XYZ file of C-alpha atoms in Angstrom:
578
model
C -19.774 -28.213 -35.687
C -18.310 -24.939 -34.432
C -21.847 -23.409 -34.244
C -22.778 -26.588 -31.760
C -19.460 -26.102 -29.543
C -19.994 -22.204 -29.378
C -23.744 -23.111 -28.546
C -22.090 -24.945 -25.798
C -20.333 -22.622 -24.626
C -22.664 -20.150 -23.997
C -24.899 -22.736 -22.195
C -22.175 -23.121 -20.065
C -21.603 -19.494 -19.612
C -24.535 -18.907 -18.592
C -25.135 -21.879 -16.127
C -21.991 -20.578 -14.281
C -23.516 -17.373 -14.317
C -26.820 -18.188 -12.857
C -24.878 -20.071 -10.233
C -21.899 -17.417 -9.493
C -24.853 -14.773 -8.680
C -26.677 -17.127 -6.354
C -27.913 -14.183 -3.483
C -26.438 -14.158 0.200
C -28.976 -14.312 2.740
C -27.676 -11.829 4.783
C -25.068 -9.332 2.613
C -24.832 -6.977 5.445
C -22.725 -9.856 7.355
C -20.299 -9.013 4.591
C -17.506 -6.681 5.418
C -14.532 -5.055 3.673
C -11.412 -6.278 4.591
C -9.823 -3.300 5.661
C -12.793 -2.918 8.546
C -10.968 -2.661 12.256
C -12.598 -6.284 13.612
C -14.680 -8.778 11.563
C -16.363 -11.094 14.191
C -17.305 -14.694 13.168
C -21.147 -15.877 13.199
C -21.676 -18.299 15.205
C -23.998 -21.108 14.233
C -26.099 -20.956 17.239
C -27.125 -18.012 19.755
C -23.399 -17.494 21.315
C -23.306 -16.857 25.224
C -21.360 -14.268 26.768
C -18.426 -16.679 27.720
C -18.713 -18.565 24.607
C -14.856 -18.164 22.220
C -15.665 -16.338 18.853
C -13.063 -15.797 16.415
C -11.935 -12.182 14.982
C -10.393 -10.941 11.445
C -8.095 -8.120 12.860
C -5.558 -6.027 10.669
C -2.034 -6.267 11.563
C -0.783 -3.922 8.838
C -2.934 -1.795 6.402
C -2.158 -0.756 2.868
C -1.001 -2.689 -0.369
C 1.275 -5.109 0.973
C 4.148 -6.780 -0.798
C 5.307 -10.550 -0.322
C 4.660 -10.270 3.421
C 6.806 -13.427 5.835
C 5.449 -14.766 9.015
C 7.744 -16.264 11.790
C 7.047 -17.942 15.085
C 9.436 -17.561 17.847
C 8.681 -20.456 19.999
C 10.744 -19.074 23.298
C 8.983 -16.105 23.429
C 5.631 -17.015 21.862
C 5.347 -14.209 20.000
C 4.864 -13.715 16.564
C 6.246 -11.450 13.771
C 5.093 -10.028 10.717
C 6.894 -8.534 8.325
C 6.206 -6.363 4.592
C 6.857 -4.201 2.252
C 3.708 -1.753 2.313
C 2.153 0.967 0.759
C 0.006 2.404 2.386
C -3.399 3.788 0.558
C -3.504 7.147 -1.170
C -2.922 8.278 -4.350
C -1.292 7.178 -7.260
C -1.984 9.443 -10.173
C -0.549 11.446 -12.759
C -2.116 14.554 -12.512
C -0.584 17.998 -11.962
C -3.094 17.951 -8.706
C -2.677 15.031 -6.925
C 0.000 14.721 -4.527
C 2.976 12.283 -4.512
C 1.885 8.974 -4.025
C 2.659 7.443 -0.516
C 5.943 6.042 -0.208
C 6.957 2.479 0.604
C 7.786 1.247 3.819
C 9.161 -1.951 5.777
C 7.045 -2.591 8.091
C 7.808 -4.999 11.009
C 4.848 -6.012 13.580
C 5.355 -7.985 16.700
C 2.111 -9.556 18.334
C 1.814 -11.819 21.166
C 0.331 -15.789 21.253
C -3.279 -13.676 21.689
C -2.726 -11.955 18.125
C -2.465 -8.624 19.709
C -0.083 -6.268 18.595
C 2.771 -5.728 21.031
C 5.279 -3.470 18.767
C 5.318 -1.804 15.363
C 8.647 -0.571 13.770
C 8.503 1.038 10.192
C 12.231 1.359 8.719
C 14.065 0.572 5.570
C 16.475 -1.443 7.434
C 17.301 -5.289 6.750
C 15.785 -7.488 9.712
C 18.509 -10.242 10.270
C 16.040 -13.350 11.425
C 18.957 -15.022 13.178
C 19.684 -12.688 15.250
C 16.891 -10.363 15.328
C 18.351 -7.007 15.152
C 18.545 -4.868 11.904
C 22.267 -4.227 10.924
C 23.405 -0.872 8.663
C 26.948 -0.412 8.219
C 27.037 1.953 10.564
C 24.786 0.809 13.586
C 22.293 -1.755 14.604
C 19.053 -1.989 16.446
C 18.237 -4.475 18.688
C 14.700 -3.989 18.397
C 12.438 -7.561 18.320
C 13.321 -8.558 22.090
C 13.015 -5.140 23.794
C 11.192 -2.821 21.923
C 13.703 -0.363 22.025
C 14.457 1.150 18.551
C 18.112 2.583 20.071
C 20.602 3.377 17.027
C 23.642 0.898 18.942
C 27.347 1.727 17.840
C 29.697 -1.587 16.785
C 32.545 -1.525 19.353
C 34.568 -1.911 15.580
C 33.718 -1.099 12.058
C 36.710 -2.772 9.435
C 37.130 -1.980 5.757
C 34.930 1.274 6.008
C 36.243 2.260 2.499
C 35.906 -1.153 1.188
C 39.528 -1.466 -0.261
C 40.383 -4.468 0.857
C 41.669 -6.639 -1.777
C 40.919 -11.092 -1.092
C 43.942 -11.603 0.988
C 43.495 -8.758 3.150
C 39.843 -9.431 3.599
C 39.926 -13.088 4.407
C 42.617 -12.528 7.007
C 40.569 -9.573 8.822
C 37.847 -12.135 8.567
C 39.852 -14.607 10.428
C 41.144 -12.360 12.627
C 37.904 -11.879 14.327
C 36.559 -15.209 13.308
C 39.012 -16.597 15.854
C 37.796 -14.175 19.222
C 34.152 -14.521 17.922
C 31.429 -16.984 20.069
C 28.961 -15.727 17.085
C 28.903 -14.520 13.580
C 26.689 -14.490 10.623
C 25.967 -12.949 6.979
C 24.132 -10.032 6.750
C 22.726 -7.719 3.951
C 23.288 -3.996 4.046
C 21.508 -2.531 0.987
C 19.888 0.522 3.054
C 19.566 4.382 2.388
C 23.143 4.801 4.287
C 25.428 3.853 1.498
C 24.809 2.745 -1.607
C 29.034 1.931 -1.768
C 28.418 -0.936 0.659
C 26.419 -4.404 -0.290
C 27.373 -7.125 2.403
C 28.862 -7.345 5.808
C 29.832 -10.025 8.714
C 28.852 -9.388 11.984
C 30.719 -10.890 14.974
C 29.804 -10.897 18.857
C 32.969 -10.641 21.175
C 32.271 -10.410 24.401
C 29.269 -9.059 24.628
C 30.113 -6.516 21.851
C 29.037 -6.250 18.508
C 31.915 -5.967 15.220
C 31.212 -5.740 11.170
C 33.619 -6.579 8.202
C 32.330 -4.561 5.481
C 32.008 -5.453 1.861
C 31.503 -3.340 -0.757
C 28.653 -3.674 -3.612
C 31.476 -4.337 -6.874
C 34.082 -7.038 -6.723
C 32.430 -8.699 -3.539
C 33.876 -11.190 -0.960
C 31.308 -12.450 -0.421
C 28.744 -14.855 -2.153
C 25.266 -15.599 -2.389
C 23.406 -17.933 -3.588
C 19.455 -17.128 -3.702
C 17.063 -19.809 -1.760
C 13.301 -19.347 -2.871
C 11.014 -21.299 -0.620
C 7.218 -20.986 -1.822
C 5.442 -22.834 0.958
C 6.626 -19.693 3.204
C 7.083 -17.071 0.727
C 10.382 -15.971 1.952
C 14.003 -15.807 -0.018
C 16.775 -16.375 1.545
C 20.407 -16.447 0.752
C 23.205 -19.271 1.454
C 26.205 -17.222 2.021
C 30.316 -18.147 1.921
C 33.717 -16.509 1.774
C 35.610 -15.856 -1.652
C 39.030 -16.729 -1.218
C 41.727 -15.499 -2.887
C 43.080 -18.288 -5.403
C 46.044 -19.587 -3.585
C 44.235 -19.509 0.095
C 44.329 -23.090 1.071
C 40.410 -22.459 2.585
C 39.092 -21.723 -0.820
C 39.357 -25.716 -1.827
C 37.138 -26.243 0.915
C 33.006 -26.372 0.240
C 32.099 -24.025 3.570
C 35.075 -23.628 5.936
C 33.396 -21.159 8.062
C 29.456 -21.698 8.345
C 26.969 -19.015 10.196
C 26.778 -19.858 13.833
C 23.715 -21.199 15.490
C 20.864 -18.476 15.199
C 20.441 -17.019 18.404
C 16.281 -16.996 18.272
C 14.818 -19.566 17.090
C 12.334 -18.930 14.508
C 9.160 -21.300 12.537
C 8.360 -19.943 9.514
C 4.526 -20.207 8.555
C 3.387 -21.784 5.264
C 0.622 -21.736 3.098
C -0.909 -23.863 0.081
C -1.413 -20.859 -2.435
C 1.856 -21.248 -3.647
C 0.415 -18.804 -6.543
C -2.212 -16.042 -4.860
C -3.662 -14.981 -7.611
C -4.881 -18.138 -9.257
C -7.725 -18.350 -7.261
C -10.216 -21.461 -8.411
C -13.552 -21.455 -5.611
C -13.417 -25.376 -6.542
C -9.350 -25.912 -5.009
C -8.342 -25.600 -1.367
C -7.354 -22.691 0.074
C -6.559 -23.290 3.293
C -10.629 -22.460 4.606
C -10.848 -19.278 2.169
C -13.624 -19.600 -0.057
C -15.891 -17.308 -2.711
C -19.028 -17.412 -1.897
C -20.478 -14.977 -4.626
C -18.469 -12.713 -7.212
C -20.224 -9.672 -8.279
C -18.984 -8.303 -11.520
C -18.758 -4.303 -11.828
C -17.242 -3.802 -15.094
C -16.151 -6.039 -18.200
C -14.018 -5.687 -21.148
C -16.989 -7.737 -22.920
C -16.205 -10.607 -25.945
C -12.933 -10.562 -27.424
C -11.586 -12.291 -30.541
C -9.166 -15.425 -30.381
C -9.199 -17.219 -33.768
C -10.532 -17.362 -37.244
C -11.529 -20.541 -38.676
C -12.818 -20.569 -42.435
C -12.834 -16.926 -42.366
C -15.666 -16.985 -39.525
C -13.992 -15.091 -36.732
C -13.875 -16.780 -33.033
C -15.176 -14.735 -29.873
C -14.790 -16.025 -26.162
C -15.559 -13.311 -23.194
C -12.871 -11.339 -21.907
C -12.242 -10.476 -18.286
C -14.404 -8.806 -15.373
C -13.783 -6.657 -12.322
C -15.740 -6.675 -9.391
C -16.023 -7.913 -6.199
C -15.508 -11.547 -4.316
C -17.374 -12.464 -1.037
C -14.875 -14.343 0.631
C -15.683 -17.163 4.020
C -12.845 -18.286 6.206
C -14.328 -21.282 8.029
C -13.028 -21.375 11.709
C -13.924 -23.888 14.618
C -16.967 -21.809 15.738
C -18.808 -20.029 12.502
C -17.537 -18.389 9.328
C -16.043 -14.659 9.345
C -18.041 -12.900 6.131
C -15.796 -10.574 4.484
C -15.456 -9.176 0.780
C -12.774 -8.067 -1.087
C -13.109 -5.220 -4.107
C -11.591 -4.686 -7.324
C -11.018 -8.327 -8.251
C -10.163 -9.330 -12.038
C -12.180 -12.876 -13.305
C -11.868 -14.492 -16.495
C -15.107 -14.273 -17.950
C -15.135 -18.389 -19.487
C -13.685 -19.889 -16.180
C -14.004 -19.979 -12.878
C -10.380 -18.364 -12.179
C -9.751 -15.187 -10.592
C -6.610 -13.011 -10.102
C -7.151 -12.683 -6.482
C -4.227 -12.173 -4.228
C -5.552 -13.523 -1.039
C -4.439 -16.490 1.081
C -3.979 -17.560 4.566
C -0.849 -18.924 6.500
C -0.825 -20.959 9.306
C 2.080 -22.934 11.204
C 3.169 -26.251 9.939
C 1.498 -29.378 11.292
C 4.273 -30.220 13.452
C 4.456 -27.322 15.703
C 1.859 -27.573 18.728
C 0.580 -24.703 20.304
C -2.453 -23.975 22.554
C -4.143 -21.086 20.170
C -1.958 -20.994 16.577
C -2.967 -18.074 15.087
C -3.723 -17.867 11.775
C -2.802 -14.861 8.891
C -4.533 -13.672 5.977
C -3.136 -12.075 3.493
C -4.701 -9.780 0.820
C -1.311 -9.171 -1.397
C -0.752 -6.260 -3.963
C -0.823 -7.503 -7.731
C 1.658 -5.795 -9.333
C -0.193 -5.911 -12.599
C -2.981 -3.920 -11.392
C -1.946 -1.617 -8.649
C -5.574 -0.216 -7.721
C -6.419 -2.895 -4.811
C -8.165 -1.623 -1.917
C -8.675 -3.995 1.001
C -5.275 -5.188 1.109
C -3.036 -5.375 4.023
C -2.077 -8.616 6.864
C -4.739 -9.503 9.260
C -4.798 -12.234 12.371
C -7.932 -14.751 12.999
C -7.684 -14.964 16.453
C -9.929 -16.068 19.385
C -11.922 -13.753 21.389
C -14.584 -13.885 24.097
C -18.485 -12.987 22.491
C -18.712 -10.573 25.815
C -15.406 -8.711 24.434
C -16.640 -8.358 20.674
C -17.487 -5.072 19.451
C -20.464 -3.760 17.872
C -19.483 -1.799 15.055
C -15.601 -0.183 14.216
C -17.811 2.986 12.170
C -17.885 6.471 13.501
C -20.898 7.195 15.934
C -22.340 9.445 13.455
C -22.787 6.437 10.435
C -25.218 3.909 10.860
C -23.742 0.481 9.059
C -26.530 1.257 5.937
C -25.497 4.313 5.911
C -21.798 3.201 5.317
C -22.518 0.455 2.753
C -24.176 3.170 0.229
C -21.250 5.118 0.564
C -18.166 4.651 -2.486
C -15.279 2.553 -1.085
C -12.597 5.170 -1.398
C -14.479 7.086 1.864
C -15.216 4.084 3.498
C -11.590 3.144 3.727
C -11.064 7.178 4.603
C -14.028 6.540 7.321
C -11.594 4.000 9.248
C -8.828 6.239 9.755
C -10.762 9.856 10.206
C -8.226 11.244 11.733
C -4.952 9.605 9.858
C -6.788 10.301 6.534
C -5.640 13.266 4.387
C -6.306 12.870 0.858
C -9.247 11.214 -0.555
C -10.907 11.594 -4.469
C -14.904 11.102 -4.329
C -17.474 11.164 -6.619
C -19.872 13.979 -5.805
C -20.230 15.638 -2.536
C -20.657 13.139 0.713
C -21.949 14.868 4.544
C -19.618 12.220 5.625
C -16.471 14.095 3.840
C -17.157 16.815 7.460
C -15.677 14.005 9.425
C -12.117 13.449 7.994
C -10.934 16.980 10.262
C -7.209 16.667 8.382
C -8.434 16.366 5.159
C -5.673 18.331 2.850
C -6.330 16.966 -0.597
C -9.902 16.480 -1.950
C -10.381 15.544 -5.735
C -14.526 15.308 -7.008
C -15.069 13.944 -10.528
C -18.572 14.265 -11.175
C -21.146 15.665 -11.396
C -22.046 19.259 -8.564
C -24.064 21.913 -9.624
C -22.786 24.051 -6.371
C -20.181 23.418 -3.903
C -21.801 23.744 -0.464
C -21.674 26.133 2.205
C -20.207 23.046 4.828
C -17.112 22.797 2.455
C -15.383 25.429 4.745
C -15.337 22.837 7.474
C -12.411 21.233 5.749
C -10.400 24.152 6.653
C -6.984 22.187 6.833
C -7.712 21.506 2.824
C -4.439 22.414 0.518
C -5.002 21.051 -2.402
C -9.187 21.443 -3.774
C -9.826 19.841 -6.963
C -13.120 19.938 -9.080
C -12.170 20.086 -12.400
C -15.382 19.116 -14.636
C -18.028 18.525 -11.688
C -20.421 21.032 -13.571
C -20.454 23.963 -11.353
C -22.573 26.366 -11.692
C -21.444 28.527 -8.744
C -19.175 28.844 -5.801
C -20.080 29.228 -2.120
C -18.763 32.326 -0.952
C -17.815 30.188 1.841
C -14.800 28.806 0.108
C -13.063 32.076 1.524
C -12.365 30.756 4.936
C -9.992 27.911 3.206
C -7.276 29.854 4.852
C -4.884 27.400 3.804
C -5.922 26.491 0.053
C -3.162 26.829 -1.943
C -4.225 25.049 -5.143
C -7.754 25.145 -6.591
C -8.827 23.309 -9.807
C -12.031 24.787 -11.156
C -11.447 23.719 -14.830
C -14.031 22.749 -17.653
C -17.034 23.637 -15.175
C -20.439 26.086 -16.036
C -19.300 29.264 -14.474
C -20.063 32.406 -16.241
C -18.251 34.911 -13.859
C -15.240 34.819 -11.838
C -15.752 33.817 -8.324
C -14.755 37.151 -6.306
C -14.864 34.923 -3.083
C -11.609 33.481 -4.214
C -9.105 36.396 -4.404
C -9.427 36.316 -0.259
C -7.600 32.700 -0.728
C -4.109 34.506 0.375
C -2.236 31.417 0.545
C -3.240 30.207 -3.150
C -0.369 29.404 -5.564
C -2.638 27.739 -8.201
C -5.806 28.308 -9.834
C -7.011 26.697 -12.960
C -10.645 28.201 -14.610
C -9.904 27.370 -18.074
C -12.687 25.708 -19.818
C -15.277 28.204 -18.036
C -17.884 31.039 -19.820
C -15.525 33.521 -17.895
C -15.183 36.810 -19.880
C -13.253 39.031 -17.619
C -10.924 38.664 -14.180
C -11.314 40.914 -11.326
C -9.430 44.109 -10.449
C -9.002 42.498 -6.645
C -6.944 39.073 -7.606
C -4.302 41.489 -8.028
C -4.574 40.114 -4.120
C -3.894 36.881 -4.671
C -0.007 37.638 -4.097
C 1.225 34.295 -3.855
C -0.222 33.084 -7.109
C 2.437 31.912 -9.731
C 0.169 29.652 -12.110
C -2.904 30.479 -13.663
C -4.157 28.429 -16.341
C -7.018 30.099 -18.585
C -7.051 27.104 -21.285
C -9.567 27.703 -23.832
C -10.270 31.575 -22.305
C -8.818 33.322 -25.565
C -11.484 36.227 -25.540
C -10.740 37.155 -21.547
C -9.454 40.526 -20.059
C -7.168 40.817 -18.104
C -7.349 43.948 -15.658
C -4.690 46.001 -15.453
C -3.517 45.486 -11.643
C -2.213 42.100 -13.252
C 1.147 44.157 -14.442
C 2.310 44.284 -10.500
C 1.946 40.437 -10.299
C 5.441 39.224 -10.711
C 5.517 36.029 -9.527
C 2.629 35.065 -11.906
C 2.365 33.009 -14.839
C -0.110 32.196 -17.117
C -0.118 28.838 -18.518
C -2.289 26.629 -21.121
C -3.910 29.993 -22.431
C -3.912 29.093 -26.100
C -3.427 32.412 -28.481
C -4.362 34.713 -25.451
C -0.994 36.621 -25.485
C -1.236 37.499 -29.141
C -4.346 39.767 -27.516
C -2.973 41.475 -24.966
C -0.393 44.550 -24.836
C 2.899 44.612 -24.133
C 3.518 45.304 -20.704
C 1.520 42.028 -20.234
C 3.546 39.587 -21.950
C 5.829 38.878 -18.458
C 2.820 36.551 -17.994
C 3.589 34.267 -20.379
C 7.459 34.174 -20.064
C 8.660 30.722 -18.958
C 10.753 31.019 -15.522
């Protein structure tokens, strides 16, 4: 019996797989989802006049639990995430910090075109629409302005106000007040302050402060996963003997002063991604596996062990269908379960609720980070909106790269290809003639295989950070000299056999690794090299050292095995920790 039911599986298995690797017609139609504009195909020939629909990004980068709000006076919308934005995140000694994480707030008009962008770690109050610190606010969403504004009064600065004292302050203003509301104040300003109350009297703006321990304030978490956003149901805590505190709300938030539509979605869960279940018009067309962790054991029954496959990564051709054609697009590095058709995707689209009429809703996708696997390229927020097929462009690629051209190239320079001027660090495989176009390169990592670094590698002369540890060099351009700013430059476990005398006119190098190397000697000159302070000569125990070394005092040696034990005296300074 269990031979018949794995003998079923595997039939099964392998009727999915015939049918998950069905070929697309046209794959070139397929675009990443971090390309500028993704234009929709239209069934038939479209005319000049004829409305197309576009995939445009509103925000790029790994994006965290992104909201979307409507504001119906001003027909506008508003985006709003947490985001990373691409780069590095690695622990080598190398690699630079990863990027940092932002709040990112985008306002577009009813056309899906971006109006203003405002990156700050500052709470966004959506009933007001200004972002509140305990120190300022900005009234940013309705003019664009990102002024620091100063409250006409700030109360318990040094949050020491016991119950009594705070609830009466609170009243105080409560009573002059033709607004007020609840507002959170976690920010980089002061960690000492958690909550606040904001009141308008005439025309000016006041805050009640509250600190982060013994609060007076409370608040009670709302999770709503139609619209993906938390929010909190705030009150007063009175002191036991105030009168108020036997009341359920005494003093609720005033009327918001925009009004505000959140959008929804269906993918309550983005990541459980079946191409059989609705998904509000997404759909896989094709999932092409790149990798697997191959069959993996469950269960033992009668001592006859159980096997099932294990999970894949690779990438998912995704359709949105719109009212005029499908826009193509694919996203990479997406896990599948190997024995069913589920895959941890993190993609899904919001639109307004059926109840809200508009002349052209706009529609946002979403291609969210998974926290479990932080590697996802492609992500970010991006609008289907209508366009005219006269308007459309032709391509978003450099002039120089033909769109062939750009689909043989490895995914980490195509997404450095759409920002050639914004991109600064980017690790590669081997050597690309497309690297010469990304002028503010700084950091550049290669991890395979380069029998010779080229002569155009001094075109990349803002590069501070060169690493090509175990590429399988054989030699070094003498061109690597005009990398006037270089200060770090990995040549470890590589097929050198001399030093590289070219390097010692690197003035501005700090760091230089050629451990790992058939290096016998170093030269008189890198006694030149005076801002060098780590040298790392791993696995070099049979090197000399010359003796202009002894006037190098800001230099250390470091991972050089038994080397010291070699060397005389006046030498040891090397190897002295600082």
């Amino acid at each position: 019996m269990i031979l018949y039911i794995l003998a079923a599986i595997i039939v099964l298995l392998l009727a999915f797989k015939l049918m998950a690797n069905t070929p697309i017609k046209d794959l070139n139609k397929y675009k990443f989802l971090f390309r500028n504009d993704i234009l929709s195909s239209a069934k038939k020939e479209t005319q000049a006049g004829d409305t197309i629909y576009q995939l445009a990004p509103v925000l790029r980068g790994k994006v965290y639990r992104p909201f979307y709000i409507y504001l119906p006076e001003q027909e506008q919308y508003l985006v709003c995430s947490n985001v990373e934005h691409f780069g590095f995140r690695r622990y080598d000694p190398y690699a630079p910090p990863h990027p940092t994480i932002v709040d990112s707030h985008v306002l577009l008009n009813k056309k899906g075109e971006v109006l203003h962008h405002f990156d700050t770690s500052l709470n966004l109050s959506v009933r007001s629409g200004m972002f509140f610190t305990d120190k300022f606010y900005i009234n940013w969403l309705q003019s664009g302005d990102t002024t620091r504004l100063s409250y006409a009064g700030i109360y318990n600065s040094d949050v020491k106000m016991d119950a009594i004292q705070f609830a009466d302050k609170f009243r105080e203003l409560h009573a002059k007040a033709n607004y007020f509301e609840f507002v959170n104040l976690r920010t980089q300003y002061d960690d000492n302050i958690g909550q606040g109350i904001v009141f308008k009297i005439n025309n000016e703006w006041h805050i009640l402060l509250d600190g982060v321990r013994d609060s007076h304030i409370y608040g009670q978490l709302l999770e709503n996963d139609k619209t993906g956003v938390d929010t909190h149901r705030y009150s007063l805590k009175f002191d036991y003997k105030d009168s108020d505190r036997k009341l359920e709300d005494p003093y609720p938030q005033s009327e918001p002063l925009i009004k505000t539509t959140y959008l929804e979605t269906n993918d309550t869960n983005p990541y459980h991604f079946n191409t059989w279940a609705s998904h509000d018009g997404l759909k896989i067309v094709k999932y092409e596996k790149q990798s697997s962790t191959g069959w993996q054991g469950v269960a033992e029954i009668k001592g006859i062990p159980i096997f099932v496959p294990g999970t894949g990564e690779g990438i998912a051709f995704m359709t949105y269908k719109t009212a005029k054609g499908d826009i193509h697009f694919k996203i990479p590095d997406v896990t599948k379960y190997d024995y069913r058709s589920v895959y941890n995707l993190g993609v899904r689209a919001f639109k307004l609720p059926a109840e809200v009429k508009v002349d052209e809703p706009l529609v946002f996708i979403e291609s969210t980070q998974n926290f479990a696997h932080y590697l996802r390229d492609g992500g970010g927020v991006y609008v289907i909106r209508p366009c005219l097929a006269r308007d459309r462009k032709t391509s978003d690629l450099p002039n120089e790269i033909t769109e062939e051209r750009y689909n043989e190239l490895p995914l980490s320079l195509q997404v450095a290809l759409m920002d050639i001027h914004g991109t600064t660090q980017l690790k590669v495989g081997t050597w690309y003639p497309e690297l010469l176009l990304l002028h503010n390169l700084s950091y550049l990592k290669i991890t395979a295989s380069l029998s010779a670094l080229p002569d155009e590698i001094a075109a990349l002369d803002k590069l501070e950070v060169l690493d090509l540890e175990g590429c399988g060099l054989e030699s070094i351009t003498p061109k690597i000299a005009e990398l006037k700013h270089l200060k770090q430059l990995n040549l470890y476990s590589n097929r050198l056999t001399r030093f590289p005398l070219q390097i010692c006119e690197l003035k501005e190098l700090t760091h230089l690794a050629i451990g790992g190397n058939d290096i016998h000697e170093l030269p008189n000159t890198i006694s030149k090299l005076n801002n060098l302070k780590k040298l790392n000569l791993l696995l070099l125990n049979d090197i000399s050292l010359p003796e202009t070394m002894v006037d190098m005092k800001k230099l250390r040696i470091e991972r050089a095995g038994e080397l010291k034990e070699t060397l005389p005296a006046e030498f040891h300074f090397l190897f002295e920790k600082e």
